[in-house]
């Protein structure tokens, strides 16, 4: 499909006719020699002398060539374009932050795999997270790990393969043995400062009580709610344990309730997989659809044709004039 970026330029098409009708012809005075026997010379040449000006006449071919060149130039000024088929681009309207507890207690082997064998908590969480990440095609995701301190393991990215690579590099205790739950939420809020989408989702998984945060989980949840961040919390581990090994289910539930999210408890790999599936069902992917049609400029074609017509016509008229003079 061919269209014109500036179709109003075609209003210039009658401009030569307006000039021809309303602008007076160019007048030029030339010197002449007056001889007393002019009439005898004219009679001998068979010419009929007349007084007044002389207007050069153009042939029909010259008028046609001039008209054709003008049409080609106006067409080029209108900027013809070739429109390709529409291309639809889908852009995710949701950013997701995964906050993963890798404190020392995540090394416990109290999770049951699908075949019933005991499995390390972090290894089971990784297996479930890989499947969850793989289904987030189009979403931007970030990964935060926390123990005694919270760190950004991977900033927002749409390259989910690289995100899984960062997840594979995560090991128990690499952020310290304690649990800084409030700091992890605060770090996630700061990551969302660069987000330009409305739907902001944070998924926090922890197996212990907050023991080393500089910001309490309650304050962090309040700030998250003010910034439009919805937090889903997942508790793993033993709620009946003592000390730092005891998962603080009440704090996790309070965080989710404060931000409009939901709290889950998973005590084995199957329950953890079901938890992430429920989160996915409650937060269907939202996309922004943009479409555009690639445009290829065709302006050079009429310009090239106008140049070819001009050169060919000029060459032809030049040789025709020389032939007439020779005869």
PDB file of C-alpha atoms in Angstrom, residues 1-313:
ATOM      1  CA  UNK A   1       0.000   0.000   0.000  1.00  0.00           C
ATOM      2  CA  UNK A   2       1.340   3.412  -1.032  1.00  0.00           C
ATOM      3  CA  UNK A   3       0.396   6.624   0.749  1.00  0.00           C
ATOM      4  CA  UNK A   4       1.672  10.192   0.851  1.00  0.00           C
ATOM      5  CA  UNK A   5       3.064  11.862   3.983  1.00  0.00           C
ATOM      6  CA  UNK A   6       2.209  15.349   2.643  1.00  0.00           C
ATOM      7  CA  UNK A   7      -0.746  14.972   0.236  1.00  0.00           C
ATOM      8  CA  UNK A   8      -1.552  18.695   0.499  1.00  0.00           C
ATOM      9  CA  UNK A   9       1.447  19.327  -1.785  1.00  0.00           C
ATOM     10  CA  UNK A  10      -0.706  18.214  -4.737  1.00  0.00           C
ATOM     11  CA  UNK A  11      -2.505  21.556  -4.406  1.00  0.00           C
ATOM     12  CA  UNK A  12       0.556  22.993  -6.144  1.00  0.00           C
ATOM     13  CA  UNK A  13      -0.210  21.124  -9.384  1.00  0.00           C
ATOM     14  CA  UNK A  14      -2.116  24.023 -11.089  1.00  0.00           C
ATOM     15  CA  UNK A  15       0.600  26.540 -10.130  1.00  0.00           C
ATOM     16  CA  UNK A  16       2.243  26.626 -13.632  1.00  0.00           C
ATOM     17  CA  UNK A  17      -1.155  27.301 -15.249  1.00  0.00           C
ATOM     18  CA  UNK A  18      -1.826  30.174 -12.860  1.00  0.00           C
ATOM     19  CA  UNK A  19       1.569  31.640 -13.682  1.00  0.00           C
ATOM     20  CA  UNK A  20       0.913  31.219 -17.404  1.00  0.00           C
ATOM     21  CA  UNK A  21      -2.503  32.908 -17.212  1.00  0.00           C
ATOM     22  CA  UNK A  22      -1.893  35.746 -14.794  1.00  0.00           C
ATOM     23  CA  UNK A  23       1.808  36.600 -14.919  1.00  0.00           C
ATOM     24  CA  UNK A  24       2.797  38.780 -17.920  1.00  0.00           C
ATOM     25  CA  UNK A  25       5.391  37.308 -20.283  1.00  0.00           C
ATOM     26  CA  UNK A  26       9.003  38.238 -19.845  1.00  0.00           C
ATOM     27  CA  UNK A  27      10.030  41.128 -22.094  1.00  0.00           C
ATOM     28  CA  UNK A  28      13.562  41.711 -23.252  1.00  0.00           C
ATOM     29  CA  UNK A  29      14.793  44.518 -25.479  1.00  0.00           C
ATOM     30  CA  UNK A  30      17.585  43.796 -27.979  1.00  0.00           C
ATOM     31  CA  UNK A  31      19.671  46.057 -30.119  1.00  0.00           C
ATOM     32  CA  UNK A  32      19.026  46.165 -33.878  1.00  0.00           C
ATOM     33  CA  UNK A  33      20.688  47.634 -36.968  1.00  0.00           C
ATOM     34  CA  UNK A  34      18.560  49.726 -39.262  1.00  0.00           C
ATOM     35  CA  UNK A  35      19.454  49.590 -42.979  1.00  0.00           C
ATOM     36  CA  UNK A  36      17.894  51.653 -45.767  1.00  0.00           C
ATOM     37  CA  UNK A  37      17.304  48.675 -48.024  1.00  0.00           C
ATOM     38  CA  UNK A  38      15.586  46.485 -45.337  1.00  0.00           C
ATOM     39  CA  UNK A  39      12.444  45.939 -47.425  1.00  0.00           C
ATOM     40  CA  UNK A  40      14.502  44.730 -50.390  1.00  0.00           C
ATOM     41  CA  UNK A  41      16.307  42.246 -48.133  1.00  0.00           C
ATOM     42  CA  UNK A  42      13.016  40.984 -46.641  1.00  0.00           C
ATOM     43  CA  UNK A  43      11.489  40.647 -50.124  1.00  0.00           C
ATOM     44  CA  UNK A  44      14.510  38.706 -51.333  1.00  0.00           C
ATOM     45  CA  UNK A  45      14.277  36.404 -48.282  1.00  0.00           C
ATOM     46  CA  UNK A  46      10.529  35.894 -48.767  1.00  0.00           C
ATOM     47  CA  UNK A  47       9.796  37.162 -45.212  1.00  0.00           C
ATOM     48  CA  UNK A  48       6.846  39.275 -44.151  1.00  0.00           C
ATOM     49  CA  UNK A  49       8.196  41.844 -41.666  1.00  0.00           C
ATOM     50  CA  UNK A  50       5.912  42.878 -38.834  1.00  0.00           C
ATOM     51  CA  UNK A  51       6.222  45.372 -36.043  1.00  0.00           C
ATOM     52  CA  UNK A  52       6.002  44.476 -32.325  1.00  0.00           C
ATOM     53  CA  UNK A  53       7.434  41.826 -30.021  1.00  0.00           C
ATOM     54  CA  UNK A  54       8.127  38.182 -30.732  1.00  0.00           C
ATOM     55  CA  UNK A  55       7.043  35.335 -28.424  1.00  0.00           C
ATOM     56  CA  UNK A  56       8.879  32.048 -28.720  1.00  0.00           C
ATOM     57  CA  UNK A  57       6.564  29.137 -29.320  1.00  0.00           C
ATOM     58  CA  UNK A  58       7.036  25.713 -27.701  1.00  0.00           C
ATOM     59  CA  UNK A  59       6.229  22.465 -29.403  1.00  0.00           C
ATOM     60  CA  UNK A  60       3.681  20.014 -28.002  1.00  0.00           C
ATOM     61  CA  UNK A  61       6.517  17.670 -27.080  1.00  0.00           C
ATOM     62  CA  UNK A  62       8.276  20.370 -25.057  1.00  0.00           C
ATOM     63  CA  UNK A  63       5.025  21.185 -23.220  1.00  0.00           C
ATOM     64  CA  UNK A  64       4.437  17.508 -22.462  1.00  0.00           C
ATOM     65  CA  UNK A  65       7.970  17.020 -21.095  1.00  0.00           C
ATOM     66  CA  UNK A  66       7.694  20.125 -18.896  1.00  0.00           C
ATOM     67  CA  UNK A  67       4.324  18.967 -17.558  1.00  0.00           C
ATOM     68  CA  UNK A  68       5.657  15.471 -16.828  1.00  0.00           C
ATOM     69  CA  UNK A  69       8.698  16.803 -14.947  1.00  0.00           C
ATOM     70  CA  UNK A  70       6.473  19.113 -12.892  1.00  0.00           C
ATOM     71  CA  UNK A  71       4.165  16.208 -11.965  1.00  0.00           C
ATOM     72  CA  UNK A  72       7.141  14.086 -10.879  1.00  0.00           C
ATOM     73  CA  UNK A  73       8.600  16.897  -8.759  1.00  0.00           C
ATOM     74  CA  UNK A  74       5.281  17.541  -7.002  1.00  0.00           C
ATOM     75  CA  UNK A  75       4.879  13.808  -6.378  1.00  0.00           C
ATOM     76  CA  UNK A  76       8.329  13.706  -4.785  1.00  0.00           C
ATOM     77  CA  UNK A  77       7.468  16.698  -2.572  1.00  0.00           C
ATOM     78  CA  UNK A  78       4.354  14.819  -1.387  1.00  0.00           C
ATOM     79  CA  UNK A  79       6.723  12.156   0.014  1.00  0.00           C
ATOM     80  CA  UNK A  80       5.298   8.858  -1.218  1.00  0.00           C
ATOM     81  CA  UNK A  81       5.674   5.986   1.257  1.00  0.00           C
ATOM     82  CA  UNK A  82       5.163   2.262   1.097  1.00  0.00           C
ATOM     83  CA  UNK A  83       3.248   0.935   4.107  1.00  0.00           C
ATOM     84  CA  UNK A  84       4.077  -2.581   5.266  1.00  0.00           C
ATOM     85  CA  UNK A  85       1.749  -4.869   7.195  1.00  0.00           C
ATOM     86  CA  UNK A  86       0.968  -3.739  10.768  1.00  0.00           C
ATOM     87  CA  UNK A  87       3.352  -5.054  13.437  1.00  0.00           C
ATOM     88  CA  UNK A  88       1.848  -5.599  16.889  1.00  0.00           C
ATOM     89  CA  UNK A  89       4.146  -5.268  19.902  1.00  0.00           C
ATOM     90  CA  UNK A  90       3.022  -6.449  23.325  1.00  0.00           C
ATOM     91  CA  UNK A  91       4.623  -4.825  26.330  1.00  0.00           C
ATOM     92  CA  UNK A  92       4.027  -6.042  29.831  1.00  0.00           C
ATOM     93  CA  UNK A  93       2.255  -3.654  32.170  1.00  0.00           C
ATOM     94  CA  UNK A  94       3.485  -5.463  35.288  1.00  0.00           C
ATOM     95  CA  UNK A  95       6.775  -5.603  37.162  1.00  0.00           C
ATOM     96  CA  UNK A  96       7.490  -8.439  39.584  1.00  0.00           C
ATOM     97  CA  UNK A  97      10.116  -8.565  42.330  1.00  0.00           C
ATOM     98  CA  UNK A  98      11.053 -11.907  43.876  1.00  0.00           C
ATOM     99  CA  UNK A  99      12.541 -11.602  47.387  1.00  0.00           C
ATOM    100  CA  UNK A 100      14.140 -14.876  48.475  1.00  0.00           C
ATOM    101  CA  UNK A 101      15.336 -15.712  51.977  1.00  0.00           C
ATOM    102  CA  UNK A 102      18.716 -17.500  51.845  1.00  0.00           C
ATOM    103  CA  UNK A 103      19.531 -17.405  55.552  1.00  0.00           C
ATOM    104  CA  UNK A 104      21.219 -20.366  57.210  1.00  0.00           C
ATOM    105  CA  UNK A 105      17.914 -22.058  58.048  1.00  0.00           C
ATOM    106  CA  UNK A 106      17.182 -22.534  54.330  1.00  0.00           C
ATOM    107  CA  UNK A 107      19.750 -25.340  54.405  1.00  0.00           C
ATOM    108  CA  UNK A 108      17.336 -27.588  56.372  1.00  0.00           C
ATOM    109  CA  UNK A 109      16.283 -30.766  54.547  1.00  0.00           C
ATOM    110  CA  UNK A 110      12.692 -30.901  55.730  1.00  0.00           C
ATOM    111  CA  UNK A 111      10.962 -30.408  52.359  1.00  0.00           C
ATOM    112  CA  UNK A 112       9.480 -33.370  50.564  1.00  0.00           C
ATOM    113  CA  UNK A 113      10.036 -33.609  46.816  1.00  0.00           C
ATOM    114  CA  UNK A 114       7.424 -35.023  44.462  1.00  0.00           C
ATOM    115  CA  UNK A 115       8.806 -38.536  45.000  1.00  0.00           C
ATOM    116  CA  UNK A 116       8.695 -38.175  48.811  1.00  0.00           C
ATOM    117  CA  UNK A 117      12.449 -37.837  49.326  1.00  0.00           C
ATOM    118  CA  UNK A 118      13.739 -35.158  51.725  1.00  0.00           C
ATOM    119  CA  UNK A 119      15.046 -32.075  49.998  1.00  0.00           C
ATOM    120  CA  UNK A 120      16.852 -28.903  50.986  1.00  0.00           C
ATOM    121  CA  UNK A 121      14.482 -25.929  51.388  1.00  0.00           C
ATOM    122  CA  UNK A 122      16.395 -23.660  49.016  1.00  0.00           C
ATOM    123  CA  UNK A 123      16.748 -26.376  46.362  1.00  0.00           C
ATOM    124  CA  UNK A 124      12.996 -27.022  46.451  1.00  0.00           C
ATOM    125  CA  UNK A 125      12.259 -23.309  46.231  1.00  0.00           C
ATOM    126  CA  UNK A 126      14.612 -22.948  43.249  1.00  0.00           C
ATOM    127  CA  UNK A 127      12.885 -25.761  41.361  1.00  0.00           C
ATOM    128  CA  UNK A 128       9.486 -24.137  41.824  1.00  0.00           C
ATOM    129  CA  UNK A 129      10.772 -20.639  41.033  1.00  0.00           C
ATOM    130  CA  UNK A 130      12.317 -21.790  37.736  1.00  0.00           C
ATOM    131  CA  UNK A 131       8.929 -23.007  36.526  1.00  0.00           C
ATOM    132  CA  UNK A 132       7.234 -19.830  37.781  1.00  0.00           C
ATOM    133  CA  UNK A 133       9.769 -17.585  36.035  1.00  0.00           C
ATOM    134  CA  UNK A 134       9.485 -19.539  32.783  1.00  0.00           C
ATOM    135  CA  UNK A 135       5.759 -18.731  32.619  1.00  0.00           C
ATOM    136  CA  UNK A 136       6.331 -14.991  33.058  1.00  0.00           C
ATOM    137  CA  UNK A 137       7.162 -14.350  29.400  1.00  0.00           C
ATOM    138  CA  UNK A 138       6.879 -10.617  28.729  1.00  0.00           C
ATOM    139  CA  UNK A 139       7.011  -9.575  32.394  1.00  0.00           C
ATOM    140  CA  UNK A 140       9.925  -7.663  33.840  1.00  0.00           C
ATOM    141  CA  UNK A 141      11.290  -9.416  36.896  1.00  0.00           C
ATOM    142  CA  UNK A 142      13.933  -8.701  39.518  1.00  0.00           C
ATOM    143  CA  UNK A 143      15.507 -10.952  42.149  1.00  0.00           C
ATOM    144  CA  UNK A 144      16.409  -9.914  45.695  1.00  0.00           C
ATOM    145  CA  UNK A 145      18.207 -12.229  48.111  1.00  0.00           C
ATOM    146  CA  UNK A 146      18.383 -11.552  51.804  1.00  0.00           C
ATOM    147  CA  UNK A 147      19.929 -12.958  54.935  1.00  0.00           C
ATOM    148  CA  UNK A 148      21.653 -10.694  57.428  1.00  0.00           C
ATOM    149  CA  UNK A 149      21.604  -8.090  54.641  1.00  0.00           C
ATOM    150  CA  UNK A 150      19.481  -7.694  51.519  1.00  0.00           C
ATOM    151  CA  UNK A 151      21.058  -7.518  48.052  1.00  0.00           C
ATOM    152  CA  UNK A 152      19.837  -7.141  44.475  1.00  0.00           C
ATOM    153  CA  UNK A 153      20.836 -10.354  42.758  1.00  0.00           C
ATOM    154  CA  UNK A 154      19.272  -9.330  39.424  1.00  0.00           C
ATOM    155  CA  UNK A 155      17.687  -5.957  38.500  1.00  0.00           C
ATOM    156  CA  UNK A 156      14.556  -5.689  36.381  1.00  0.00           C
ATOM    157  CA  UNK A 157      14.959  -7.664  33.183  1.00  0.00           C
ATOM    158  CA  UNK A 158      12.854  -9.337  30.510  1.00  0.00           C
ATOM    159  CA  UNK A 159      15.595 -11.884  29.877  1.00  0.00           C
ATOM    160  CA  UNK A 160      14.180 -14.682  32.005  1.00  0.00           C
ATOM    161  CA  UNK A 161      16.979 -17.079  31.095  1.00  0.00           C
ATOM    162  CA  UNK A 162      19.529 -14.771  32.694  1.00  0.00           C
ATOM    163  CA  UNK A 163      17.263 -14.423  35.739  1.00  0.00           C
ATOM    164  CA  UNK A 164      17.246 -18.193  36.153  1.00  0.00           C
ATOM    165  CA  UNK A 165      21.030 -18.098  35.837  1.00  0.00           C
ATOM    166  CA  UNK A 166      21.269 -15.643  38.736  1.00  0.00           C
ATOM    167  CA  UNK A 167      18.891 -17.852  40.721  1.00  0.00           C
ATOM    168  CA  UNK A 168      21.129 -20.891  40.131  1.00  0.00           C
ATOM    169  CA  UNK A 169      24.117 -18.988  41.529  1.00  0.00           C
ATOM    170  CA  UNK A 170      22.303 -18.317  44.816  1.00  0.00           C
ATOM    171  CA  UNK A 171      23.565 -20.361  47.752  1.00  0.00           C
ATOM    172  CA  UNK A 172      22.531 -20.643  51.393  1.00  0.00           C
ATOM    173  CA  UNK A 173      24.294 -18.185  53.684  1.00  0.00           C
ATOM    174  CA  UNK A 174      25.852 -16.006  50.973  1.00  0.00           C
ATOM    175  CA  UNK A 175      23.954 -12.975  52.380  1.00  0.00           C
ATOM    176  CA  UNK A 176      24.548 -13.874  56.019  1.00  0.00           C
ATOM    177  CA  UNK A 177      22.981 -16.336  58.485  1.00  0.00           C
ATOM    178  CA  UNK A 178      20.227 -14.082  59.889  1.00  0.00           C
ATOM    179  CA  UNK A 179      16.967 -12.760  58.393  1.00  0.00           C
ATOM    180  CA  UNK A 180      16.495  -9.111  57.316  1.00  0.00           C
ATOM    181  CA  UNK A 181      12.899  -9.321  56.115  1.00  0.00           C
ATOM    182  CA  UNK A 182      12.090  -5.615  56.526  1.00  0.00           C
ATOM    183  CA  UNK A 183      15.242  -4.521  54.678  1.00  0.00           C
ATOM    184  CA  UNK A 184      14.404  -6.871  51.789  1.00  0.00           C
ATOM    185  CA  UNK A 185      10.984  -5.258  51.386  1.00  0.00           C
ATOM    186  CA  UNK A 186      12.532  -1.792  51.600  1.00  0.00           C
ATOM    187  CA  UNK A 187      15.082  -2.697  48.910  1.00  0.00           C
ATOM    188  CA  UNK A 188      12.272  -3.971  46.695  1.00  0.00           C
ATOM    189  CA  UNK A 189      10.436  -0.654  47.077  1.00  0.00           C
ATOM    190  CA  UNK A 190      13.570   1.205  45.942  1.00  0.00           C
ATOM    191  CA  UNK A 191      13.831  -1.043  42.885  1.00  0.00           C
ATOM    192  CA  UNK A 192      10.271  -0.095  41.949  1.00  0.00           C
ATOM    193  CA  UNK A 193      11.326   3.576  41.841  1.00  0.00           C
ATOM    194  CA  UNK A 194      12.553   2.953  38.290  1.00  0.00           C
ATOM    195  CA  UNK A 195       9.300   1.232  37.299  1.00  0.00           C
ATOM    196  CA  UNK A 196       6.880   3.094  35.030  1.00  0.00           C
ATOM    197  CA  UNK A 197       3.990   0.596  35.197  1.00  0.00           C
ATOM    198  CA  UNK A 198       0.980   0.662  37.475  1.00  0.00           C
ATOM    199  CA  UNK A 199       0.895  -3.001  38.526  1.00  0.00           C
ATOM    200  CA  UNK A 200       3.755  -3.656  40.954  1.00  0.00           C
ATOM    201  CA  UNK A 201       3.937  -7.095  42.523  1.00  0.00           C
ATOM    202  CA  UNK A 202       6.398  -8.372  45.122  1.00  0.00           C
ATOM    203  CA  UNK A 203       6.611 -12.005  46.208  1.00  0.00           C
ATOM    204  CA  UNK A 204       8.471 -12.531  49.490  1.00  0.00           C
ATOM    205  CA  UNK A 205       9.507 -16.008  50.656  1.00  0.00           C
ATOM    206  CA  UNK A 206      10.967 -16.436  54.128  1.00  0.00           C
ATOM    207  CA  UNK A 207      11.500 -19.259  56.607  1.00  0.00           C
ATOM    208  CA  UNK A 208      12.432 -17.247  59.700  1.00  0.00           C
ATOM    209  CA  UNK A 209      11.645 -14.275  61.898  1.00  0.00           C
ATOM    210  CA  UNK A 210      13.088 -10.831  61.227  1.00  0.00           C
ATOM    211  CA  UNK A 211      16.196 -10.466  63.392  1.00  0.00           C
ATOM    212  CA  UNK A 212      18.591  -8.060  61.653  1.00  0.00           C
ATOM    213  CA  UNK A 213      16.582  -5.435  59.754  1.00  0.00           C
ATOM    214  CA  UNK A 214      17.145  -1.739  60.187  1.00  0.00           C
ATOM    215  CA  UNK A 215      13.538  -1.226  59.074  1.00  0.00           C
ATOM    216  CA  UNK A 216      10.765  -3.231  60.691  1.00  0.00           C
ATOM    217  CA  UNK A 217       8.592  -5.350  58.381  1.00  0.00           C
ATOM    218  CA  UNK A 218       5.503  -3.388  59.492  1.00  0.00           C
ATOM    219  CA  UNK A 219       7.030  -0.043  58.480  1.00  0.00           C
ATOM    220  CA  UNK A 220       8.283  -1.504  55.211  1.00  0.00           C
ATOM    221  CA  UNK A 221       4.795  -2.849  54.447  1.00  0.00           C
ATOM    222  CA  UNK A 222       3.248   0.554  55.129  1.00  0.00           C
ATOM    223  CA  UNK A 223       5.666   2.253  52.743  1.00  0.00           C
ATOM    224  CA  UNK A 224       5.003  -0.419  50.128  1.00  0.00           C
ATOM    225  CA  UNK A 225       1.259   0.174  50.386  1.00  0.00           C
ATOM    226  CA  UNK A 226       1.774   3.927  49.943  1.00  0.00           C
ATOM    227  CA  UNK A 227       3.791   3.251  46.776  1.00  0.00           C
ATOM    228  CA  UNK A 228       1.210   0.904  45.254  1.00  0.00           C
ATOM    229  CA  UNK A 229       3.284  -2.257  45.758  1.00  0.00           C
ATOM    230  CA  UNK A 230       1.242  -5.399  46.424  1.00  0.00           C
ATOM    231  CA  UNK A 231       3.130  -8.013  48.447  1.00  0.00           C
ATOM    232  CA  UNK A 232       2.379 -11.737  48.475  1.00  0.00           C
ATOM    233  CA  UNK A 233       4.160 -13.518  51.305  1.00  0.00           C
ATOM    234  CA  UNK A 234       5.057 -17.200  51.478  1.00  0.00           C
ATOM    235  CA  UNK A 235       6.116 -18.838  54.711  1.00  0.00           C
ATOM    236  CA  UNK A 236       8.183 -22.013  54.652  1.00  0.00           C
ATOM    237  CA  UNK A 237       9.788 -23.885  57.518  1.00  0.00           C
ATOM    238  CA  UNK A 238       8.643 -24.736  61.006  1.00  0.00           C
ATOM    239  CA  UNK A 239       6.291 -22.322  62.822  1.00  0.00           C
ATOM    240  CA  UNK A 240       6.756 -24.303  66.047  1.00  0.00           C
ATOM    241  CA  UNK A 241      10.535 -23.927  66.164  1.00  0.00           C
ATOM    242  CA  UNK A 242      12.330 -21.559  68.519  1.00  0.00           C
ATOM    243  CA  UNK A 243      14.604 -18.599  67.974  1.00  0.00           C
ATOM    244  CA  UNK A 244      15.630 -17.567  64.467  1.00  0.00           C
ATOM    245  CA  UNK A 245      14.532 -20.911  62.996  1.00  0.00           C
ATOM    246  CA  UNK A 246      10.893 -20.154  63.745  1.00  0.00           C
ATOM    247  CA  UNK A 247       9.015 -18.726  60.755  1.00  0.00           C
ATOM    248  CA  UNK A 248       7.013 -15.662  61.807  1.00  0.00           C
ATOM    249  CA  UNK A 249       3.693 -16.422  60.112  1.00  0.00           C
ATOM    250  CA  UNK A 250       1.912 -13.557  61.877  1.00  0.00           C
ATOM    251  CA  UNK A 251       4.366 -10.991  60.496  1.00  0.00           C
ATOM    252  CA  UNK A 252       4.101 -12.432  56.981  1.00  0.00           C
ATOM    253  CA  UNK A 253       0.312 -12.333  57.106  1.00  0.00           C
ATOM    254  CA  UNK A 254       0.342  -8.755  58.432  1.00  0.00           C
ATOM    255  CA  UNK A 255       2.594  -7.654  55.563  1.00  0.00           C
ATOM    256  CA  UNK A 256       0.297  -9.192  52.955  1.00  0.00           C
ATOM    257  CA  UNK A 257      -2.847  -7.758  54.557  1.00  0.00           C
ATOM    258  CA  UNK A 258      -1.328  -4.268  54.807  1.00  0.00           C
ATOM    259  CA  UNK A 259      -0.482  -4.113  51.071  1.00  0.00           C
ATOM    260  CA  UNK A 260      -3.583  -5.815  49.677  1.00  0.00           C
ATOM    261  CA  UNK A 261      -1.801  -9.080  48.911  1.00  0.00           C
ATOM    262  CA  UNK A 262      -2.222 -12.545  50.337  1.00  0.00           C
ATOM    263  CA  UNK A 263      -0.324 -14.848  52.669  1.00  0.00           C
ATOM    264  CA  UNK A 264       0.462 -18.511  52.015  1.00  0.00           C
ATOM    265  CA  UNK A 265       2.177 -21.274  53.970  1.00  0.00           C
ATOM    266  CA  UNK A 266       3.978 -24.092  52.174  1.00  0.00           C
ATOM    267  CA  UNK A 267       5.496 -27.035  54.010  1.00  0.00           C
ATOM    268  CA  UNK A 268       6.522 -29.165  51.032  1.00  0.00           C
ATOM    269  CA  UNK A 269       7.393 -28.786  47.354  1.00  0.00           C
ATOM    270  CA  UNK A 270       3.884 -29.640  46.118  1.00  0.00           C
ATOM    271  CA  UNK A 271       2.298 -27.017  48.364  1.00  0.00           C
ATOM    272  CA  UNK A 272       4.878 -24.482  47.221  1.00  0.00           C
ATOM    273  CA  UNK A 273       4.080 -25.159  43.558  1.00  0.00           C
ATOM    274  CA  UNK A 274       0.370 -24.789  44.301  1.00  0.00           C
ATOM    275  CA  UNK A 275       1.079 -21.487  46.044  1.00  0.00           C
ATOM    276  CA  UNK A 276       2.801 -19.964  43.014  1.00  0.00           C
ATOM    277  CA  UNK A 277       0.024 -21.231  40.756  1.00  0.00           C
ATOM    278  CA  UNK A 278      -2.584 -19.512  42.922  1.00  0.00           C
ATOM    279  CA  UNK A 279      -0.588 -16.277  42.829  1.00  0.00           C
ATOM    280  CA  UNK A 280      -0.492 -16.502  39.049  1.00  0.00           C
ATOM    281  CA  UNK A 281      -4.253 -17.074  38.853  1.00  0.00           C
ATOM    282  CA  UNK A 282      -4.999 -14.103  41.096  1.00  0.00           C
ATOM    283  CA  UNK A 283      -2.709 -11.816  39.110  1.00  0.00           C
ATOM    284  CA  UNK A 284      -3.211 -12.502  35.410  1.00  0.00           C
ATOM    285  CA  UNK A 285      -0.692 -10.931  33.115  1.00  0.00           C
ATOM    286  CA  UNK A 286      -1.583  -7.448  31.884  1.00  0.00           C
ATOM    287  CA  UNK A 287      -0.115  -6.271  28.594  1.00  0.00           C
ATOM    288  CA  UNK A 288      -0.046  -3.013  26.699  1.00  0.00           C
ATOM    289  CA  UNK A 289      -0.486  -3.542  22.971  1.00  0.00           C
ATOM    290  CA  UNK A 290       1.147  -1.177  20.522  1.00  0.00           C
ATOM    291  CA  UNK A 291       0.967  -1.454  16.751  1.00  0.00           C
ATOM    292  CA  UNK A 292       2.785   0.374  14.020  1.00  0.00           C
ATOM    293  CA  UNK A 293       3.276   0.070  10.269  1.00  0.00           C
ATOM    294  CA  UNK A 294       6.827   0.308   8.921  1.00  0.00           C
ATOM    295  CA  UNK A 295       7.177   3.019   6.276  1.00  0.00           C
ATOM    296  CA  UNK A 296       9.606   2.909   3.374  1.00  0.00           C
ATOM    297  CA  UNK A 297      10.218   6.241   1.648  1.00  0.00           C
ATOM    298  CA  UNK A 298       9.768   6.203  -2.147  1.00  0.00           C
ATOM    299  CA  UNK A 299      10.675   9.861  -2.737  1.00  0.00           C
ATOM    300  CA  UNK A 300      13.840   9.003  -4.656  1.00  0.00           C
ATOM    301  CA  UNK A 301      11.899   7.222  -7.407  1.00  0.00           C
ATOM    302  CA  UNK A 302       9.968  10.237  -8.812  1.00  0.00           C
ATOM    303  CA  UNK A 303      13.083  12.407  -8.383  1.00  0.00           C
ATOM    304  CA  UNK A 304      15.154   9.921 -10.361  1.00  0.00           C
ATOM    305  CA  UNK A 305      12.486   9.711 -13.083  1.00  0.00           C
ATOM    306  CA  UNK A 306      12.314  13.510 -13.314  1.00  0.00           C
ATOM    307  CA  UNK A 307      16.102  13.687 -13.729  1.00  0.00           C
ATOM    308  CA  UNK A 308      16.091  11.006 -16.431  1.00  0.00           C
ATOM    309  CA  UNK A 309      13.283  12.726 -18.373  1.00  0.00           C
ATOM    310  CA  UNK A 310      15.065  16.077 -18.112  1.00  0.00           C
ATOM    311  CA  UNK A 311      18.404  14.707 -19.328  1.00  0.00           C
ATOM    312  CA  UNK A 312      16.875  12.706 -22.168  1.00  0.00           C
ATOM    313  CA  UNK A 313      14.673  15.582 -23.361  1.00  0.00           C
TER     314      UNK A 313
END
